[in-house]
Structure formats: structure tokens, C-alpha cells
Short mmCIF file of C-alpha atoms in Angstrom, two decimals:
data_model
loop_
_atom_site.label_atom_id
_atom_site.label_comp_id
_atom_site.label_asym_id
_atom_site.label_seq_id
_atom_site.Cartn_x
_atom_site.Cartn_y
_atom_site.Cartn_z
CA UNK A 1 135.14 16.28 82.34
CA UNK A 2 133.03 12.71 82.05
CA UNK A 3 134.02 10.30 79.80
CA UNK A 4 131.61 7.03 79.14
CA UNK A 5 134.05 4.37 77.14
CA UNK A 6 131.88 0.97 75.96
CA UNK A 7 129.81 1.12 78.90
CA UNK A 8 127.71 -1.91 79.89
CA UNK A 9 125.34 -2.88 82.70
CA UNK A 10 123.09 -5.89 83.51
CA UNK A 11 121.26 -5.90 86.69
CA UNK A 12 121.33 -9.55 88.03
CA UNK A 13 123.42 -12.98 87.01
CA UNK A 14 122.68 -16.28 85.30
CA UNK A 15 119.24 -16.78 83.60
CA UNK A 16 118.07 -13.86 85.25
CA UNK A 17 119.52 -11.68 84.18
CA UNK A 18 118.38 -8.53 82.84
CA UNK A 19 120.68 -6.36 80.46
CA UNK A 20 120.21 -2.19 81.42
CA UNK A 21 122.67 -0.36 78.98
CA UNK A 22 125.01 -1.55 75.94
CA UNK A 23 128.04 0.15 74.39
CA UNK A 24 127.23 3.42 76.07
CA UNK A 25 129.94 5.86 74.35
CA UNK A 26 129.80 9.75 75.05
CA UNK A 27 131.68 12.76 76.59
CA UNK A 28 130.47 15.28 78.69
CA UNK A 29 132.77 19.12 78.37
CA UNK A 30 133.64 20.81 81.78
CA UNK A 31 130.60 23.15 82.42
CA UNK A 32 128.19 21.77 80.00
CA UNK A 33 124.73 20.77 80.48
CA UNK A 34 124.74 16.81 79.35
CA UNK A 35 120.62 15.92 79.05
CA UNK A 36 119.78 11.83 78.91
CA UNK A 37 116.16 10.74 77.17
CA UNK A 38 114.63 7.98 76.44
CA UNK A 39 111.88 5.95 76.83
CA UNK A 40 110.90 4.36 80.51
CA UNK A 41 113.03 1.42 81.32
CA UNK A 42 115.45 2.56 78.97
CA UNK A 43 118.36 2.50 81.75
CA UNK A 44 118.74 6.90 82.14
CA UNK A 45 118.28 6.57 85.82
CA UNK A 46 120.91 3.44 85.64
CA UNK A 47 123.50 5.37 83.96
CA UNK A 48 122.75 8.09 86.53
CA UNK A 49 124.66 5.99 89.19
CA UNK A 50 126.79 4.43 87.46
CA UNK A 51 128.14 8.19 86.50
CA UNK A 52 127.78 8.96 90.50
CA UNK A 53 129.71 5.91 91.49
CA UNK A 54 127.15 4.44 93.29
CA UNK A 55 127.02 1.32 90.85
CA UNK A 56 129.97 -0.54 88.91
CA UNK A 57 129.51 -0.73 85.34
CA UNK A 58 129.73 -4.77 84.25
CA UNK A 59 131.93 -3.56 80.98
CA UNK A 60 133.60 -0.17 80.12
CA UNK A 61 134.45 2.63 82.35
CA UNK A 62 133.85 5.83 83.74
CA UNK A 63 136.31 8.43 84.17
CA UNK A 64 135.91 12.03 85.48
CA UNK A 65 138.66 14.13 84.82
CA UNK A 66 140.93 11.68 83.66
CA UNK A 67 140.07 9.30 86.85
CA UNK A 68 138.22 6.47 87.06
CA UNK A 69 135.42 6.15 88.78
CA UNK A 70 135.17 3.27 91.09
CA UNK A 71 132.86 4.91 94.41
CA UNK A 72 131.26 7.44 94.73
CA UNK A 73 133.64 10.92 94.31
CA UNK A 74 133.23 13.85 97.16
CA UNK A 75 132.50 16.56 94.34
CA UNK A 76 129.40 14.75 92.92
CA UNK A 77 126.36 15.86 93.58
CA UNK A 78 123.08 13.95 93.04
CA UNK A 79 119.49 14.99 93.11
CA UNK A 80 116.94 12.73 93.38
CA UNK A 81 113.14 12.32 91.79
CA UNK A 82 111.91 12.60 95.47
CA UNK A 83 114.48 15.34 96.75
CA UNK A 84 115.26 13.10 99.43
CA UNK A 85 114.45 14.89 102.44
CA UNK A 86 114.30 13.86 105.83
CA UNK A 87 110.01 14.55 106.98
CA UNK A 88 111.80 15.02 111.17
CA UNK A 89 114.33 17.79 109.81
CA UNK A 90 113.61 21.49 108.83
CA UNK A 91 114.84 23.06 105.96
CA UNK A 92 117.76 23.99 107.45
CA UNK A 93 118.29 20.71 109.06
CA UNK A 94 118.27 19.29 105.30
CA UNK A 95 119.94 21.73 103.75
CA UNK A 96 123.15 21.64 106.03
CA UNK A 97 122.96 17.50 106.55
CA UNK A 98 125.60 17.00 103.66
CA UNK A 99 127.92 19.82 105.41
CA UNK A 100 126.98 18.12 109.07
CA UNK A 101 128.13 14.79 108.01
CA UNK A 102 131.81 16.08 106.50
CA UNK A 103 131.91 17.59 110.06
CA UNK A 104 131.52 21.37 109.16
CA UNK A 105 130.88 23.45 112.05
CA UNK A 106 128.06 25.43 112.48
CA UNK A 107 129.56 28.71 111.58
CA UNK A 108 130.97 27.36 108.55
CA UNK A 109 127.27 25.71 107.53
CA UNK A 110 126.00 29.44 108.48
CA UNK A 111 128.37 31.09 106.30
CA UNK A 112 128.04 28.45 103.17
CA UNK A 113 124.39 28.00 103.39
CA UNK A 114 122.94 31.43 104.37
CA UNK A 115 123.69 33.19 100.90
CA UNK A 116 122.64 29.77 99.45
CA UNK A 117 118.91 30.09 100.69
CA UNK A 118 118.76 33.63 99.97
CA UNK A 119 119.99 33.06 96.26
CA UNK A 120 117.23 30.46 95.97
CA UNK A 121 114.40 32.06 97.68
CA UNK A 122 114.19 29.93 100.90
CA UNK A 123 114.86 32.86 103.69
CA UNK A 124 112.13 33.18 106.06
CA UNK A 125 111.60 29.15 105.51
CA UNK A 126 114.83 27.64 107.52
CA UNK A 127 112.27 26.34 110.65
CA UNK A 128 109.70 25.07 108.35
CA UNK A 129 109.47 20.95 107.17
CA UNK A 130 109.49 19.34 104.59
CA UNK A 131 105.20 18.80 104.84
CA UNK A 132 105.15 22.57 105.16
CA UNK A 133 106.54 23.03 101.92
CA UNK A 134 104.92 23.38 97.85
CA UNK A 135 107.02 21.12 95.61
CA UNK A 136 108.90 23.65 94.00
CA UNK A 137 110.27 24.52 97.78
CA UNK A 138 111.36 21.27 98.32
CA UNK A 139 112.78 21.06 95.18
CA UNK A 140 115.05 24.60 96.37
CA UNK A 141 116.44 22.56 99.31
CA UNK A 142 117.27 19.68 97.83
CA UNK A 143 119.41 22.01 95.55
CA UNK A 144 120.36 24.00 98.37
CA UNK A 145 121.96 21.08 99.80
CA UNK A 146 123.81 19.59 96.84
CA UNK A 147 124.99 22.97 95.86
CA UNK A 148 126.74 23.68 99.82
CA UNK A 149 128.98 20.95 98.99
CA UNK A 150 130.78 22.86 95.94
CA UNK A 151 130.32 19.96 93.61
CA UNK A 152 131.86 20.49 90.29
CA UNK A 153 129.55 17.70 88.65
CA UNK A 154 125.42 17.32 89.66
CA UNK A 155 123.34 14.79 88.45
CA UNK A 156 119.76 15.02 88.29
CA UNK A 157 116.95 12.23 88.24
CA UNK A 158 113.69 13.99 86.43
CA UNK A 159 114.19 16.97 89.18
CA UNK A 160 111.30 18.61 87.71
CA UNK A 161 108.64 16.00 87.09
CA UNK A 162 106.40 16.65 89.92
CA UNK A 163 106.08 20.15 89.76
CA UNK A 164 103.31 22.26 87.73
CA UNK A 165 104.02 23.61 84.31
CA UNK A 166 105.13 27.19 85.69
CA UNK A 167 106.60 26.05 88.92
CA UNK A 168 108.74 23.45 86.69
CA UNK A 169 110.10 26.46 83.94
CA UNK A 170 110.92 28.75 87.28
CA UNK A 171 113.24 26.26 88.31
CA UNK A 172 114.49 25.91 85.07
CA UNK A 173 115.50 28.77 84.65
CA UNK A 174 116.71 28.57 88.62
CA UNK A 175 119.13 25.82 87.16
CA UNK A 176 120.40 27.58 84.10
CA UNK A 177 121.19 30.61 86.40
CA UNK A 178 123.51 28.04 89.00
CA UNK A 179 124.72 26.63 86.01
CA UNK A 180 126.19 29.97 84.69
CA UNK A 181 127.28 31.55 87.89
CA UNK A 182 129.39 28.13 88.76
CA UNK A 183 130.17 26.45 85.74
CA UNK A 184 129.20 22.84 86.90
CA UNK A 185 129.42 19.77 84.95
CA UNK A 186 125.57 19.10 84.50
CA UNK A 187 124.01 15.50 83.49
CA UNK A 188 120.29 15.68 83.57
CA UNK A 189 117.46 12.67 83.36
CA UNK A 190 114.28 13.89 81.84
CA UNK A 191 110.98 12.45 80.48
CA UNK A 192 110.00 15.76 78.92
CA UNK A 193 111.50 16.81 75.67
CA UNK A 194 110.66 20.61 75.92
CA UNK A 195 112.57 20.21 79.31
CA UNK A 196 115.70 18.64 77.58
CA UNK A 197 115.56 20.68 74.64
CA UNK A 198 115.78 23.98 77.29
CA UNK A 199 118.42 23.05 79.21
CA UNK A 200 120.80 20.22 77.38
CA UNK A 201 123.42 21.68 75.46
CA UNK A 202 124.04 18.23 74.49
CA UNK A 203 120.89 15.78 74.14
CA UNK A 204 121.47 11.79 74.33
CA UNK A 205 118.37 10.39 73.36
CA UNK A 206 118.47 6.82 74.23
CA UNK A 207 116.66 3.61 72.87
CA UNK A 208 114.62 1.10 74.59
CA UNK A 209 116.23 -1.38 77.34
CA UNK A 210 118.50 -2.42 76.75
CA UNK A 211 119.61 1.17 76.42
CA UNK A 212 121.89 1.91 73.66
CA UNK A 213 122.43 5.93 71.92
CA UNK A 214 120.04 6.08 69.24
CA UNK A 215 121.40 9.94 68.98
CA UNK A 216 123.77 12.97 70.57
CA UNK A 217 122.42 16.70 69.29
CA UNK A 218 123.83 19.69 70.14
CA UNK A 219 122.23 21.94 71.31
CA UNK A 220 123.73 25.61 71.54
CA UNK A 221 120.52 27.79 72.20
CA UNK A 222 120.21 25.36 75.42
CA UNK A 223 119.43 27.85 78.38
CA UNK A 224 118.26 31.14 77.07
CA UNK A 225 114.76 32.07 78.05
CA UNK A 226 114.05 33.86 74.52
CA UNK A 227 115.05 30.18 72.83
CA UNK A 228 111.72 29.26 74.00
CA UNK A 229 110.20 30.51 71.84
CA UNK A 230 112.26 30.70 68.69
CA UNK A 231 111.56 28.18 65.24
CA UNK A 232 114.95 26.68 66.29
CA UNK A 233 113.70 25.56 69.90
CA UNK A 234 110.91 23.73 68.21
CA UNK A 235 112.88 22.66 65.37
CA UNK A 236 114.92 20.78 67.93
CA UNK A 237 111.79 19.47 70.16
CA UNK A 238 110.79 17.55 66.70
CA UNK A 239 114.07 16.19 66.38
CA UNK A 240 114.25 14.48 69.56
CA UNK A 241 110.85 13.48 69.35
CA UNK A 242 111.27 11.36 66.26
CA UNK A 243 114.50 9.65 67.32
CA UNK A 244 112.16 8.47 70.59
CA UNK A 245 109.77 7.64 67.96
#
């Protein structure tokens, strides 16, 4: 489904310049949960938007389905660290913007995004806003809104990082469940390596900027809530802890 070929970026020209990411190779299978870590500065967030379209890489390409990506494509979804929602709209005001700016009419936002809140345990909450709401609610809208747009790739920025320890493995677990019932395309930024050990069937651990691929794991007890606590799970954590190391 993605496929990163030689991929460079430098933010900047000239003496100035400040190289992100270097000879970025990988491939990401239709349906699979892709997980990026590394440490800060590294260039995950970067590689984020370059994968959404929203930046140009300097060398290499990105191609999604056999297509390059040049702008930003109408079935990527992105998330971001801040769930980027409007403070003047209500939830259902930010969960429908997406589907009000393609021009959907109200019926057909009813009809997409009622069973939408309900799956994700936001009915009752459509008048609220956004400083109404814990984190993890917030969190629920912003994937409420990414997920109306029937996306067959979503990228996340640290989704999670906010959130308290429970709050954070409930959405987990929230995400693993989308990820089964639709069978999206998944690349995920993390800090936390018990985070990207849960979800990423495939772990790219990155090095320091400029970011290069120190290492690609698979991962194929990614998403099971008994993997938590199996020897394999934490065999795994210490893996990707000494290749950041």
C-alpha cells in the first residue's frame, strides 16, 4: 500500500540548512499497522507529512498504491498530537467538519457519523465542546472525524501522549478494534515503546536527525490484549529499546 524509495528531506536551503531524514527505504502492507520510533528530532513527525502529502520529499518518492504522492490524497487521514479541534465548535460540529467541507449534506453527515459516535462512546456528548471534554474524549472525536471520511490510510502523530496510563491503553485497544473492523493502512508516531510494541505489526525504529532506519521488526503479536502480557511482548519492548539505545 505505501512504498518509501531513498527518501530524503532537508528543511531549509544554503548554509542553513538542516538535513531531517536520509535514505528512508520501507514498505507498508495494505491493512497493516506501520509504527515509527525514534528519538526526538529524529524526523518521525517529518516523515508523517511527507507520507500525507503535505510536504515534498527533496530526494526519493512516495507512492501509495502504485501512485505517487505529490499533495495531499482524499483517502488519507491524519491525526494530530493536539486533535485539532476547533474550541467555537461542538463535538458534532468537529466531528462532521471534514464531511461539511466535501459538501455532504446533513442527512448524509447524520447517517455516516451517528453509528460513528455510538461505536466510539461519544452519544449523549454531540452539544458539548471541546473544553467540556477529558482528553481521551477529545481524542474519540478527532478519530470520529478522520474515520467519517472512509480513509483507507491514517496517520497518527503520538495520538496517545497526553492521555493517562489507562485512558491511553483504552484507546489502544479502541484503535486495534477500527483497525480490524476496516482494514486501514495504519502508520503510527510514538515516543513510547510499550505503545509501539502493542500496536505496530511492523516497528521502524529510527536514529537520531538526521533520521536514517537503524531497524524494521516484525511484530506479529501486535494488537492482542493477552500479548501484553506474554515473555514475547517484553522480549520485543527490549529489542526496540536497545536499537534507541
Amino acid at each position: 500500500m505505501i512504498e518509501v524509495s531513498d527518501l530524503g528531506y532537508t528543511y531549509g536551503t544554503g548554509r542553513g540548512a538542516v538535513p531531517a531524514l536520509a535514505n528512508i527505504n520501507f514498505c507498508v502492507p495494505a491493512g497493516q499497522t506501520c509504527v515509527l520510533i525514534g528519538p526526538s528530532g529524529c524526523g518521525k513527525t517529518t516523515l508523517l507529512y511527507l507520507l500525507a502529502g503535505l510536504l515534498q520529499p527533496v530526494r526519493g518518492e512516495i507512492r501509495v498504491g502504485g501512485e505517487r504522492v505529490t499533495k495531499p490524497r482524499q483517502r488519507t487521514a491524519i491525526i494530530l498530537q493536539d486533535y485539532g479541534l476547533l474550541p467555537w465548535k461542538t463535538v458534532w460540529g468537529n466531528a462532521a467538519l471534514g464531511l461539511a467541507l466535501r459538501r455532504f449534506s446533513p442527512r448524509q453527515q447524520e447517517e455516516r457519523l451517528r453509528p460513528l459516535l455510538a461505536g466510539l462512546g461519544l452519544t449523549g456528548l454531540e452539544k458539548r465542546y471541546p473544553a467540556e471534554l477529558s482528553g481521551g474524549q477529545k481524542q474519540r472525536v478527532a478519530i470520529a472525524r478522520a474515520l467519517s471520511l472512509e480513509p483507507d490510510i491514517l496517520l497518527m502523530d503520538e495520538p496517545f501522549s497526553a492521555l493517562d496510563a489507562l485512558t491511553r491503553e483504552g484507546l489502544q485497544q479502541t484503535l486495534v478494534a477500527i483497525q480490524n473492523q476496516r482494514r486501514l493502512t495504519t502508520v503510527l508516531v510514538t515516543h513510547n515503546i510499550e505503545e509501539a510494541v502493542f500496536l505496530g505489526q511492523q516497528i521502524i525504529v529510527l536514529t537520531a536527525a538526521p533520521g536514517q532506519i537503524k531497524g524494521v521488526l516484525t511484530n506479529p503479536g501486535a494488537g492482542s490484549q493477552e500479548y501484553r502480557f506474554s515473555g514475547d511482548f517484553h522480549h520485543c519492548c527490549t529489542r526496540v529499546r536497545r536499537l534507541l539505545q
